[in-house]
XYZ file of C-alpha atoms in Angstrom:
627
model
C -31.753 62.010 112.867
C -31.090 65.500 113.984
C -28.392 65.626 111.164
C -30.804 64.310 108.620
C -33.442 67.011 109.753
C -30.815 69.763 109.536
C -29.680 68.657 106.018
C -33.295 68.587 104.972
C -34.007 71.935 106.472
C -30.804 73.306 104.731
C -31.975 71.923 101.197
C -35.343 73.579 101.675
C -34.098 76.902 102.809
C -31.711 77.037 99.789
C -34.665 76.005 97.508
C -36.987 78.676 99.052
C -33.970 81.356 98.561
C -33.599 80.258 94.901
C -37.253 80.287 94.217
C -37.642 83.875 95.997
C -34.614 84.964 93.696
C -36.123 83.525 90.584
C -39.404 85.309 91.336
C -37.804 88.599 92.014
C -35.734 88.722 88.894
C -38.849 87.631 86.992
C -40.641 90.894 87.973
C -39.465 92.794 84.826
C -41.253 95.883 85.551
C -39.104 96.705 88.618
C -35.881 96.220 86.439
C -34.787 99.630 84.980
C -32.389 97.619 82.519
C -35.496 96.112 80.687
C -36.841 97.950 77.748
C -39.690 100.319 78.518
C -42.157 98.121 76.392
C -41.299 95.083 78.333
C -41.679 96.776 81.642
C -45.182 98.126 80.638
C -46.436 94.884 79.383
C -45.039 92.831 82.397
C -46.670 95.049 85.061
C -50.046 95.176 82.940
C -50.335 91.439 82.844
C -50.130 91.376 86.454
C -52.883 93.933 87.083
C -56.591 93.268 87.736
C -59.346 95.455 86.434
C -59.758 97.052 89.598
C -56.216 98.019 89.869
C -56.233 99.412 86.182
C -59.372 101.529 86.874
C -57.442 102.714 89.957
C -54.605 103.975 87.995
C -57.100 106.082 85.770
C -58.446 107.731 88.897
C -56.892 111.008 90.109
C -58.436 112.116 93.482
C -57.968 115.144 95.768
C -55.296 114.753 98.400
C -57.926 115.589 100.991
C -59.486 112.154 100.488
C -56.383 110.004 100.087
C -56.292 108.027 103.346
C -54.396 104.801 103.506
C -57.432 102.746 103.339
C -58.631 104.509 100.280
C -55.119 104.227 98.431
C -54.917 100.413 99.200
C -58.539 99.477 98.255
C -58.719 101.402 95.196
C -55.211 101.418 93.929
C -55.356 105.183 93.403
C -52.923 106.195 90.582
C -52.708 110.064 91.014
C -53.499 112.489 93.583
C -53.956 116.317 93.122
C -53.979 119.427 95.322
C -57.028 121.669 94.847
C -56.502 123.960 97.757
C -53.331 125.138 99.396
C -52.273 122.172 101.687
C -50.562 121.924 103.942
C -51.477 125.030 106.075
C -50.855 128.333 103.946
C -47.391 129.264 105.572
C -46.020 125.738 106.369
C -42.251 125.239 104.915
C -41.788 123.261 101.823
C -40.591 120.180 104.054
C -44.031 119.741 105.329
C -45.060 119.412 101.674
C -42.226 116.842 100.997
C -43.197 115.027 103.952
C -46.861 114.878 103.021
C -46.381 113.783 99.182
C -43.775 111.154 100.311
C -46.161 109.736 102.955
C -48.861 109.462 100.154
C -46.061 107.912 98.054
C -45.495 105.188 100.666
C -49.152 104.294 100.831
C -49.113 103.816 97.112
C -45.907 101.606 97.254
C -47.771 99.441 99.941
C -50.210 98.327 97.553
C -50.020 94.931 95.950
C -48.032 95.908 92.806
C -46.464 99.038 94.228
C -47.134 101.229 91.446
C -45.892 104.738 92.383
C -47.941 107.902 92.525
C -48.202 111.093 90.188
C -48.987 114.119 92.270
C -50.214 117.086 90.452
C -50.572 120.719 91.203
C -51.565 123.948 89.341
C -48.072 125.427 88.898
C -49.267 127.814 86.178
C -47.044 130.657 87.017
C -44.317 129.285 89.367
C -45.401 126.669 92.160
C -48.164 129.481 92.924
C -50.210 127.759 95.332
C -47.215 127.316 97.787
C -46.389 130.028 100.165
C -42.911 131.552 99.588
C -42.693 130.199 95.979
C -41.435 132.505 93.326
C -44.497 133.775 91.400
C -43.656 134.503 87.781
C -45.599 136.905 85.520
C -48.605 134.985 83.946
C -48.577 133.900 80.544
C -50.037 137.014 79.034
C -46.863 139.070 80.167
C -44.566 136.256 79.191
C -45.877 136.431 75.493
C -44.898 139.984 75.514
C -41.344 139.101 75.973
C -41.208 137.011 72.853
C -38.010 135.427 74.683
C -38.063 131.568 74.153
C -34.909 131.145 76.321
C -36.319 133.170 79.186
C -39.594 131.094 79.150
C -37.526 127.889 79.058
C -35.609 129.009 82.193
C -38.833 129.837 83.857
C -39.900 126.263 83.111
C -36.563 124.930 84.711
C -37.018 127.143 87.802
C -40.765 126.026 88.118
C -39.903 122.443 87.889
C -37.207 122.989 90.692
C -39.832 124.849 93.019
C -42.583 122.201 92.440
C -40.111 119.322 93.063
C -39.160 121.407 96.087
C -42.497 120.370 97.609
C -42.250 116.883 96.598
C -44.740 117.172 93.814
C -43.815 115.507 90.395
C -46.634 117.011 88.007
C -47.477 120.371 87.141
C -50.586 121.249 85.159
C -49.074 123.718 82.919
C -48.412 125.158 80.590
C -51.761 126.614 79.079
C -51.458 126.671 75.549
C -54.455 128.543 74.570
C -54.721 131.047 72.057
C -56.927 133.658 73.437
C -59.079 135.223 70.744
C -61.272 137.249 72.981
C -60.211 139.221 76.133
C -63.622 138.934 77.676
C -62.572 135.119 78.549
C -61.714 134.971 82.273
C -58.736 132.850 81.536
C -57.074 135.260 78.755
C -54.345 135.805 81.324
C -53.319 132.139 80.884
C -52.711 132.522 77.224
C -49.502 133.861 75.933
C -51.145 135.547 72.920
C -53.941 135.820 70.390
C -51.176 134.916 67.777
C -50.814 131.084 67.625
C -47.215 131.762 66.367
C -46.313 133.482 69.619
C -48.164 130.612 71.655
C -46.081 127.997 69.610
C -42.781 129.599 70.394
C -43.538 129.673 74.287
C -44.077 126.059 74.349
C -40.512 125.932 74.965
C -41.457 126.119 78.455
C -42.144 122.380 78.143
C -38.559 121.324 77.873
C -37.881 123.547 80.682
C -40.360 121.747 82.919
C -39.516 118.156 81.552
C -35.912 118.473 80.176
C -34.896 118.767 76.379
C -35.236 115.512 74.453
C -31.787 114.283 73.641
C -30.532 114.029 69.992
C -31.056 110.395 69.742
C -34.327 110.606 71.455
C -37.764 110.005 69.706
C -39.795 113.154 69.044
C -43.319 112.942 70.301
C -42.804 110.247 73.006
C -43.309 111.527 76.609
C -39.969 112.550 78.106
C -38.868 113.591 81.542
C -34.992 113.930 82.058
C -34.623 113.266 85.807
C -35.560 114.004 89.591
C -35.340 117.789 89.202
C -37.989 117.763 86.409
C -41.608 117.362 86.484
C -44.454 115.915 84.023
C -46.083 118.708 82.380
C -49.530 119.115 80.761
C -50.526 121.080 77.717
C -53.873 122.486 78.083
C -56.778 122.735 77.375
C -57.239 120.597 74.337
C -58.754 122.415 72.059
C -60.230 125.737 71.244
C -60.902 126.950 74.818
C -59.568 130.382 73.808
C -62.060 130.872 71.102
C -65.451 130.657 72.763
C -68.415 132.692 71.772
C -68.161 136.107 73.500
C -65.239 134.801 75.418
C -67.620 132.915 78.003
C -65.365 130.529 79.709
C -66.286 126.676 78.922
C -68.633 127.952 76.171
C -68.974 126.915 72.400
C -66.229 127.446 70.123
C -67.433 127.937 66.437
C -64.988 127.494 63.811
C -64.318 125.365 60.828
C -61.537 122.580 60.689
C -59.237 124.705 58.778
C -59.501 127.507 61.382
C -59.066 125.058 64.074
C -55.789 123.697 62.413
C -54.425 127.274 61.933
C -55.270 129.141 65.187
C -55.971 126.575 68.118
C -54.156 123.316 67.036
C -50.673 124.592 66.321
C -49.489 124.852 69.833
C -50.296 121.054 70.412
C -48.139 119.948 67.383
C -45.264 121.717 69.372
C -46.073 120.360 72.615
C -46.147 116.755 71.425
C -43.110 117.054 69.362
C -41.345 118.207 72.486
C -42.156 115.330 74.578
C -45.396 116.613 76.679
C -46.239 113.917 78.936
C -49.928 114.681 79.367
C -52.709 116.903 77.755
C -55.800 118.134 79.376
C -59.017 118.320 77.763
C -61.066 121.600 77.742
C -64.390 122.147 79.526
C -65.509 123.818 76.247
C -67.343 122.663 73.153
C -66.359 122.591 69.781
C -69.047 123.406 67.295
C -71.647 122.190 69.930
C -69.785 119.023 70.779
C -68.218 118.921 74.348
C -64.445 118.214 74.064
C -64.844 115.776 77.169
C -66.718 113.485 74.556
C -65.034 114.572 71.251
C -63.830 111.112 69.899
C -62.615 112.411 66.612
C -60.401 115.019 67.916
C -59.138 113.180 71.012
C -58.503 109.533 69.731
C -58.900 110.301 65.986
C -56.520 113.378 65.735
C -54.639 113.722 68.934
C -53.698 110.055 69.410
C -53.911 108.600 65.898
C -52.867 111.540 63.736
C -50.434 113.511 65.842
C -49.268 110.130 67.454
C -49.379 111.593 70.962
C -48.214 108.625 73.410
C -48.668 110.255 76.672
C -51.902 110.232 78.569
C -55.157 112.395 78.422
C -56.470 113.783 81.379
C -59.862 115.346 82.149
C -60.232 118.843 83.631
C -61.362 118.897 87.106
C -64.819 117.299 87.337
C -64.851 117.545 83.565
C -66.733 114.457 82.951
C -69.456 115.719 85.639
C -69.775 118.737 83.260
C -71.061 116.611 80.400
C -74.528 117.034 81.704
C -76.680 119.954 82.997
C -76.994 119.692 85.983
C -73.594 118.183 86.231
C -73.009 114.647 87.437
C -76.790 113.675 86.242
C -76.655 110.192 84.315
C -72.987 109.889 85.427
C -72.317 106.512 84.206
C -73.262 107.565 80.604
C -70.974 110.527 80.924
C -68.243 108.023 82.090
C -68.756 106.050 79.077
C -68.654 108.680 76.600
C -65.546 110.593 78.010
C -63.588 107.208 78.181
C -64.552 106.071 74.782
C -63.604 109.487 73.255
C -60.036 108.892 74.581
C -59.613 110.284 78.083
C -57.083 108.072 79.910
C -57.297 109.675 83.280
C -60.172 111.252 85.300
C -59.718 114.258 87.451
C -62.200 113.621 90.125
C -63.641 115.620 92.767
C -64.998 113.858 95.934
C -67.045 111.337 93.533
C -64.350 109.040 93.109
C -66.455 105.832 94.236
C -69.055 106.794 91.886
C -66.343 107.058 89.125
C -64.624 103.519 90.137
C -68.103 101.833 90.213
C -69.447 103.155 87.157
C -66.199 102.398 85.298
C -66.385 98.555 86.754
C -69.906 98.307 85.541
C -69.150 99.685 82.068
C -66.423 97.442 81.517
C -68.177 94.058 82.986
C -71.307 95.037 80.694
C -69.047 95.428 77.767
C -69.992 99.108 77.227
C -66.187 99.821 77.563
C -64.103 97.316 75.991
C -60.924 95.979 77.749
C -58.937 97.229 74.855
C -59.710 100.969 75.844
C -59.014 100.351 79.263
C -55.662 98.818 78.446
C -54.762 101.562 76.226
C -55.239 104.200 79.056
C -53.286 102.084 81.621
C -50.404 101.715 78.949
C -50.397 105.464 78.545
C -50.128 106.042 82.108
C -47.662 103.595 83.157
C -45.443 104.761 80.085
C -45.392 108.322 81.735
C -44.746 106.907 85.216
C -41.714 104.926 83.900
C -40.234 107.548 81.904
C -40.656 109.941 85.005
C -38.445 107.320 86.912
C -40.997 107.028 89.693
C -40.229 103.255 89.893
C -36.560 103.655 90.895
C -36.837 107.237 92.662
C -40.605 107.456 94.037
C -39.604 109.840 96.900
C -38.396 113.510 97.397
C -35.242 114.161 99.427
C -35.729 117.053 101.976
C -32.687 118.737 100.480
C -34.908 119.761 97.562
C -36.747 122.078 99.586
C -33.837 124.691 99.325
C -35.100 125.487 95.580
C -38.466 126.977 96.811
C -38.185 130.805 96.697
C -34.452 130.717 95.621
C -32.861 133.978 94.915
C -31.801 132.948 91.457
C -35.486 132.166 90.624
C -36.482 135.473 92.082
C -33.885 137.350 90.021
C -35.263 135.492 87.011
C -38.549 136.465 87.835
C -37.544 140.065 88.010
C -36.002 139.932 84.672
C -39.327 138.382 83.290
C -41.033 141.369 84.846
C -38.894 143.912 83.155
C -39.298 142.230 79.765
C -42.959 141.674 80.043
C -43.875 145.343 80.617
C -45.487 147.134 77.413
C -45.054 151.031 77.447
C -48.162 152.399 75.771
C -47.770 155.953 76.213
C -44.617 158.036 76.996
C -45.169 161.915 77.387
C -47.981 164.274 76.205
C -45.649 165.045 73.277
C -43.031 163.171 71.485
C -40.436 165.582 72.501
C -41.116 165.612 76.383
C -41.164 161.638 77.471
C -42.109 160.922 80.966
C -40.072 157.948 81.372
C -37.477 156.920 82.659
C -38.376 158.737 85.789
C -35.585 160.610 87.798
C -34.710 158.993 91.231
C -33.463 162.138 92.946
C -36.513 164.760 93.692
C -38.052 166.315 96.673
C -41.347 164.345 96.883
C -43.286 161.734 94.778
C -46.668 160.374 95.240
C -47.559 156.729 94.717
C -51.286 156.069 94.608
C -53.839 153.287 93.724
C -55.184 150.009 95.190
C -52.635 147.763 93.436
C -49.471 149.654 94.460
C -48.879 147.781 97.875
C -50.431 144.355 97.321
C -48.680 141.200 96.426
C -52.237 139.398 95.780
C -53.312 141.930 93.335
C -49.796 141.908 91.505
C -50.130 138.071 91.177
C -53.758 137.573 90.340
C -55.688 134.347 90.062
C -54.066 130.833 90.753
C -51.975 132.425 93.491
C -52.193 130.572 97.072
C -55.831 130.310 96.553
C -57.962 129.208 93.077
C -59.029 132.625 92.402
C -56.161 134.688 94.118
C -56.946 137.278 96.833
C -56.050 140.725 98.084
C -53.164 141.351 100.707
C -49.673 140.319 100.976
C -50.589 136.615 100.739
C -47.047 135.347 100.097
C -43.617 136.779 100.229
C -42.573 139.187 97.551
C -41.686 142.837 96.636
C -44.793 145.190 96.120
C -44.385 147.930 93.398
C -44.557 150.521 96.263
C -41.752 148.965 98.183
C -39.918 148.673 94.931
C -40.026 152.502 94.154
C -38.940 153.112 97.814
C -36.030 150.821 97.049
C -34.715 152.465 93.956
C -35.025 156.074 94.492
C -32.514 158.220 96.086
C -32.543 158.261 100.009
C -33.363 161.914 99.917
C -36.588 161.646 97.935
C -39.846 161.197 100.027
C -42.192 158.583 98.638
C -45.624 159.228 99.894
C -48.336 156.719 99.443
C -52.029 157.512 99.500
C -54.277 154.967 97.875
C -56.726 157.167 96.529
C -55.853 160.885 97.037
C -58.023 163.932 96.397
C -57.088 166.619 93.764
C -56.813 169.122 96.722
C -54.552 166.822 98.633
C -52.252 166.515 95.589
C -52.126 170.307 94.807
C -51.201 171.174 98.527
C -48.385 168.626 98.404
C -46.419 169.820 95.580
C -45.312 166.448 94.240
C -42.914 166.103 91.501
C -44.903 163.544 89.763
C -47.151 160.607 90.537
C -47.229 156.903 90.034
C -50.650 155.385 89.993
C -50.800 151.557 90.293
C -54.363 150.263 89.754
C -56.287 147.633 87.647
C -58.325 144.437 87.927
C -58.840 142.330 91.033
C -57.948 138.781 91.051
C -60.171 136.131 89.373
C -59.907 132.846 87.734
C -62.090 130.885 85.265
C -65.639 131.703 84.738
C -65.277 134.447 87.762
C -63.202 136.543 85.256
C -65.752 136.608 82.508
C -66.616 140.255 81.679
C -68.733 141.587 78.873
C -67.620 145.278 79.649
C -63.799 144.943 80.587
C -63.792 148.182 82.713
C -61.305 148.852 85.386
C -63.223 148.385 88.748
C -63.659 151.467 91.059
C -61.830 153.183 92.514
C -59.316 152.639 89.633
C -60.763 155.165 87.359
C -61.510 157.716 90.054
C -57.902 157.501 91.141
C -56.556 157.938 87.689
C -58.793 161.087 87.283
C -57.952 162.655 90.554
C -54.122 162.220 90.234
C -53.641 162.687 86.524
C -55.523 166.016 86.276
C -53.417 167.494 89.310
C -49.864 166.350 88.690
C -47.561 164.454 85.963
C -48.454 160.811 86.367
C -47.459 157.576 85.094
C -50.125 154.941 85.328
C -49.179 151.254 85.618
C -51.959 149.254 84.742
C -52.305 145.531 86.477
C -54.526 143.479 84.628
C -54.928 139.952 83.019
C -56.037 141.355 79.644
C -56.405 144.631 77.732
C -59.197 146.585 79.356
C -61.143 149.814 78.579
C -58.569 152.616 78.853
C -59.138 154.900 75.983
C -61.253 157.712 77.952
C -58.251 157.940 80.395
C -55.326 157.953 78.153
C -55.253 161.793 77.407
C -54.850 162.833 80.696
C -51.955 160.363 81.487
C -48.463 161.376 80.848
C -47.286 157.890 80.603
C -49.102 154.388 80.549
C -47.401 151.002 81.249
C -49.240 147.604 80.766
C -47.671 145.502 83.652
C -50.070 142.642 83.284
C -49.963 140.204 86.401
C -46.267 140.536 87.140
C -46.229 138.282 90.317
C -43.978 138.667 93.398
C -41.076 140.525 91.981
C -42.385 144.139 91.566
C -38.794 145.454 91.752
C -38.881 144.719 88.051
C -41.390 147.350 87.521
C -39.348 149.965 89.218
C -36.336 148.746 87.280
C -37.620 149.946 84.229
C -39.855 152.904 85.390
C -36.601 154.491 86.695
C -34.336 153.474 83.814
C -32.027 150.987 85.540
C -33.137 148.890 82.348
C -34.877 149.971 79.030
C -38.479 148.985 78.304
C -38.689 146.405 75.294
C -42.077 144.824 75.599
C -44.145 144.396 72.525
C -48.036 143.662 72.691
C -49.065 139.842 72.497
C -52.606 140.672 72.112
C -54.569 143.701 70.577
C -55.755 146.432 72.450
C -59.221 147.384 71.440
C -60.841 150.748 71.731
C -64.242 149.495 72.770
C -65.815 146.279 73.549
C -68.144 146.679 70.856
C -65.166 145.677 68.641
C -64.638 142.209 70.139
C -63.677 139.626 69.111
C -61.176 141.565 67.274
C -57.664 140.099 66.137
C -54.905 140.972 63.828
C -55.881 140.138 60.399
C -59.539 140.798 60.824
C -61.314 143.060 58.310
C -62.637 145.138 61.034
C -59.299 145.766 62.757
C -59.049 149.127 64.271
C -57.428 148.843 67.555
C -56.141 151.547 70.093
C -52.903 149.812 70.210
C -52.265 146.892 67.665
C -50.488 143.587 68.175
C -46.715 144.245 68.322
C -47.075 147.710 69.380
C -44.774 148.995 72.301
C -42.702 152.113 72.672
C -39.038 151.730 73.927
C -36.674 153.439 76.280
C -32.996 153.325 76.743
C -31.408 152.671 80.071
C -30.206 155.779 81.597
C -29.650 155.442 85.381
C -29.951 159.102 85.832
C -30.183 160.797 89.007
């Protein structure tokens, strides 16, 4: 009897093992050898409505408890604030993201997580990351290989914190510098912006020669999913007011604001973010003809479309009013993933209600989820969901800082050099008795970096590691040269000190989005006062830190030299490299520099084009290394 029982038990065990083996092999979505389409279909066939809606939902990581992740099958997280603590090492970030990933993998189907961050000029929310010049400076370089290398470095530094999705690049075409996001744009010229989309294969990897153009592509664990934004027309709003209305005919849209998206889609961009703005009175978050009709059907974009942060809420005034209707309009317009604030339960409940009441057809849900899963599969997340702690070494790596320093050198534009052609001010001599450095921005990493740095709007102070322009000057001059820094010196003080020359570093204070909108574009005090006090008293070069062209015409005559440094980031040594002649200045304006704000908007080709400095302007210097 015992032998019979043992025999039956053995047979049952073998059958159970065989059944389990067959069942496991039947899970095609987990098999990397299966074709992409097969994996997507297999997984979707196993998903409930609730799990599909969860994949369409992106929430803030601060809300992502294990219970939330499991109960709602959340498909994506984002960081809106600097998390973990400001100065925690990258390993803390990796552990945090890996823990969230474990929570995702513990759900019924184990669909891995996409985690997004605003890495718009490097992994700029993370302490000790390399902060590159903002896009307005990179456009000046016209150097597509440099920008691609910056994409490669940024991807590594994002991965160094365990994150796999960057909300970058911004491919807006800024047509009015009054816009508070103009510094996120490479140029007013769509052709320059198109060229700079080469940052996308830097972030994601280049599509192989036998690959399919237009299909989302990410080449491995050292790359990230990227996001072309903000679709479409965000740089052309009336009076440059952020999230305002862009008035333009279809021909103008196709020739100015749409071209960068042609290139982004062709280069395999995985996601595209919708703009808060309106186009001819229609909010982009509900613009079906342009999202579904043009982007998905005409351009054949096969990645997924994501809303901007709480963009669905912004369809009404006040925001979040009649939210169910806003959900219906935006999802039916073609948005696949919703970037939600704290109202994820409202979104999920609203979506569920709309589908069950046939206000959103299941075919629209399936299209959205198919796109999201396609991106996750091409990212390799199902095979490699976690980040190894060894990746932390890439954050702030010296090679990346050297690359950023090169980008700073190439992004500077020399607008004036000497009060006469025969007496150039630059390059500056390194060996003199005493020089003055002045201005609010001379010794402030936060001011150099601008918005989207550590905090959303950026802030003053040495908020992360880097080299200020003051430190850079001290590093490069002869050891016998005395460098004296006074933030806002008086003319009497200057005259009593017998300085050989002065460097004034001043400009705009950090801002982001609507907080940066300006109808006057003046340099805030004490910037103008410092320029006046210094430049009437001693030979001076003004280094202007700004996110766009600003009003400078009244002050130019008293300056001996003027350098537009934009928002150079953490590597201020790049500024000193060219001021003192170790490298020549080569940058050319990628945005028109106006005389007065009354001329705005004014772009090259306009009938009223009468700039202070035109698009493409920039004086040059040769490297001298002189003493």
